[in-house]
Amino acid sequence: QVQLVESGGGLVQPGGSLRLSCAASGFTFSGYTMTWYRQAPGKERELVATITTTGGSTNYADSVKGRFTISRDNAKNTMYLQMNSLNPDDTAVYYCRRRDFGPWGQGTQVTVSS
């Protein structure tokens, strides 16, 4: 079965950085466009970033553009989200998913606070 496991979250000060990982199994990872979403308490889940099958094209929400970088390593069935210049508005649970369909991972908590 499809399984997605997010990791790498934690507590970081404003201006700091984190790198999230999404380990995928149960499907041909290299054949799918992948996405990162996030959800803050009381808010709807929002799309953060998208990456095509070989990493040739990426897209970002305006709120993270220039600060976050999505990447993938198809040989390791893993996707990443490098997050720099973090601010408190980035606090959320971050999830990975195949574009538009399929299960979500369990998510990893990112908290930005001084």
mmCIF file of C-alpha atoms in Angstrom:
data_model
loop_
_atom_site.group_PDB
_atom_site.id
_atom_site.type_symbol
_atom_site.label_atom_id
_atom_site.label_comp_id
_atom_site.label_asym_id
_atom_site.label_seq_id
_atom_site.Cartn_x
_atom_site.Cartn_y
_atom_site.Cartn_z
ATOM 1 C CA GLN A 1 0.000 0.000 0.000
ATOM 2 C CA VAL A 2 0.980 3.617 -0.471
ATOM 3 C CA GLN A 3 2.800 4.997 2.545
ATOM 4 C CA LEU A 4 4.223 8.468 3.102
ATOM 5 C CA VAL A 5 6.215 9.283 6.230
ATOM 6 C CA GLU A 6 7.169 12.870 7.011
ATOM 7 C CA SER A 7 10.024 13.746 9.349
ATOM 8 C CA GLY A 8 12.374 16.571 10.257
ATOM 9 C CA GLY A 9 10.037 18.955 12.018
ATOM 10 C CA GLY A 10 10.755 20.598 15.322
ATOM 11 C CA LEU A 11 11.056 23.861 17.208
ATOM 12 C CA VAL A 12 13.093 26.614 15.584
ATOM 13 C CA GLN A 13 13.615 30.319 16.248
ATOM 14 C CA PRO A 14 12.431 32.956 13.779
ATOM 15 C CA GLY A 15 14.968 33.284 10.996
ATOM 16 C CA GLY A 16 16.095 29.704 11.407
ATOM 17 C CA SER A 17 15.992 26.744 9.043
ATOM 18 C CA LEU A 18 14.675 23.195 8.913
ATOM 19 C CA ARG A 19 14.746 20.458 6.309
ATOM 20 C CA LEU A 20 11.752 18.144 6.099
ATOM 21 C CA SER A 21 11.811 14.694 4.517
ATOM 22 C CA CYS A 22 9.051 12.559 3.028
ATOM 23 C CA ALA A 23 9.855 8.861 2.659
ATOM 24 C CA ALA A 24 7.603 7.132 0.129
ATOM 25 C CA SER A 25 6.821 3.464 -0.442
ATOM 26 C CA GLY A 26 4.188 1.276 -2.069
ATOM 27 C CA PHE A 27 4.204 2.986 -5.449
ATOM 28 C CA THR A 28 6.567 4.024 -8.220
ATOM 29 C CA PHE A 29 7.744 7.253 -6.655
ATOM 30 C CA SER A 30 9.615 8.475 -9.737
ATOM 31 C CA GLY A 31 6.406 8.398 -11.785
ATOM 32 C CA TYR A 32 4.460 10.958 -9.768
ATOM 33 C CA THR A 33 4.397 14.665 -9.246
ATOM 34 C CA MET A 34 4.620 15.256 -5.505
ATOM 35 C CA THR A 35 3.455 18.019 -3.176
ATOM 36 C CA TRP A 36 3.967 19.500 0.276
ATOM 37 C CA TYR A 37 0.982 20.881 2.180
ATOM 38 C CA ARG A 38 0.676 22.436 5.606
ATOM 39 C CA GLN A 39 -2.125 22.970 8.083
ATOM 40 C CA ALA A 40 -2.161 25.352 11.023
ATOM 41 C CA PRO A 41 -4.648 24.909 13.892
ATOM 42 C CA GLY A 42 -8.128 26.011 12.853
ATOM 43 C CA LYS A 43 -7.034 26.606 9.265
ATOM 44 C CA GLU A 44 -7.573 24.676 6.076
ATOM 45 C CA ARG A 45 -4.771 22.632 4.607
ATOM 46 C CA GLU A 46 -2.868 24.675 2.036
ATOM 47 C CA LEU A 47 -0.575 23.744 -0.817
ATOM 48 C CA VAL A 48 3.008 24.813 -0.150
ATOM 49 C CA ALA A 49 5.072 23.405 -3.016
ATOM 50 C CA THR A 50 4.947 21.041 -5.987
ATOM 51 C CA ILE A 51 7.671 19.152 -7.825
ATOM 52 C CA THR A 52 7.404 17.167 -11.054
ATOM 53 C CA THR A 53 8.674 13.628 -11.542
ATOM 54 C CA THR A 54 12.337 14.397 -12.194
ATOM 55 C CA GLY A 55 12.440 17.715 -10.376
ATOM 56 C CA GLY A 56 12.451 19.670 -13.615
ATOM 57 C CA SER A 57 9.640 21.987 -12.590
ATOM 58 C CA THR A 58 8.701 23.383 -9.186
ATOM 59 C CA ASN A 59 5.975 25.686 -7.915
ATOM 60 C CA TYR A 60 5.529 27.463 -4.599
ATOM 61 C CA ALA A 61 2.867 29.295 -2.688
ATOM 62 C CA ASP A 62 3.508 33.036 -2.696
ATOM 63 C CA SER A 63 3.933 32.988 1.070
ATOM 64 C CA VAL A 64 7.006 30.727 0.883
ATOM 65 C CA LYS A 65 8.501 31.652 -2.482
ATOM 66 C CA GLY A 66 12.166 32.527 -2.159
ATOM 67 C CA ARG A 67 12.436 30.931 1.281
ATOM 68 C CA PHE A 68 11.506 27.276 0.721
ATOM 69 C CA THR A 69 13.004 24.826 -1.771
ATOM 70 C CA ILE A 70 11.363 21.540 -2.749
ATOM 71 C CA SER A 71 13.527 18.715 -4.082
ATOM 72 C CA ARG A 72 13.488 14.951 -4.538
ATOM 73 C CA ASP A 73 15.831 11.992 -4.766
ATOM 74 C CA ASN A 74 14.083 9.334 -6.821
ATOM 75 C CA ALA A 75 16.783 6.749 -6.103
ATOM 76 C CA LYS A 76 15.918 7.063 -2.399
ATOM 77 C CA ASN A 77 12.147 7.466 -2.868
ATOM 78 C CA THR A 78 12.388 10.624 -0.805
ATOM 79 C CA MET A 79 11.197 14.203 -1.184
ATOM 80 C CA TYR A 80 12.526 17.169 0.771
ATOM 81 C CA LEU A 81 11.483 20.653 1.770
ATOM 82 C CA GLN A 82 14.291 23.009 2.752
ATOM 83 C CA MET A 83 12.808 25.853 4.790
ATOM 84 C CA ASN A 84 14.868 28.984 5.410
ATOM 85 C CA SER A 85 14.098 32.345 7.008
ATOM 86 C CA LEU A 86 11.283 30.794 8.983
ATOM 87 C CA ASN A 87 8.726 33.012 10.680
ATOM 88 C CA PRO A 88 5.879 32.248 13.114
ATOM 89 C CA ASP A 89 3.363 32.138 10.258
ATOM 90 C CA ASP A 90 5.120 28.987 9.043
ATOM 91 C CA THR A 91 4.036 27.131 12.183
ATOM 92 C CA ALA A 92 1.925 24.176 11.038
ATOM 93 C CA VAL A 93 1.839 20.449 10.520
ATOM 94 C CA TYR A 94 3.483 19.680 7.192
ATOM 95 C CA TYR A 95 2.268 16.828 4.983
ATOM 96 C CA CYS A 96 3.356 15.231 1.723
ATOM 97 C CA ARG A 97 1.103 13.735 -0.945
ATOM 98 C CA ARG A 98 0.984 12.735 -4.569
ATOM 99 C CA ARG A 99 -0.495 15.578 -6.604
ATOM 100 C CA ASP A 100 -4.298 15.738 -6.312
ATOM 101 C CA PHE A 101 -4.948 12.255 -4.993
ATOM 102 C CA GLY A 102 -4.027 9.460 -2.646
ATOM 103 C CA PRO A 103 -3.319 9.226 1.060
ATOM 104 C CA TRP A 104 -1.580 11.770 3.243
ATOM 105 C CA GLY A 105 1.293 11.034 5.546
ATOM 106 C CA GLN A 106 0.941 11.522 9.282
ATOM 107 C CA GLY A 107 2.601 14.928 9.101
ATOM 108 C CA THR A 108 5.468 16.530 10.975
ATOM 109 C CA GLN A 109 5.079 19.500 13.319
ATOM 110 C CA VAL A 110 7.007 22.695 12.621
ATOM 111 C CA THR A 111 6.913 25.346 15.337
ATOM 112 C CA VAL A 112 8.603 28.716 14.824
ATOM 113 C CA SER A 113 8.864 30.639 18.065
ATOM 114 C CA SER A 114 11.321 32.619 20.137
#
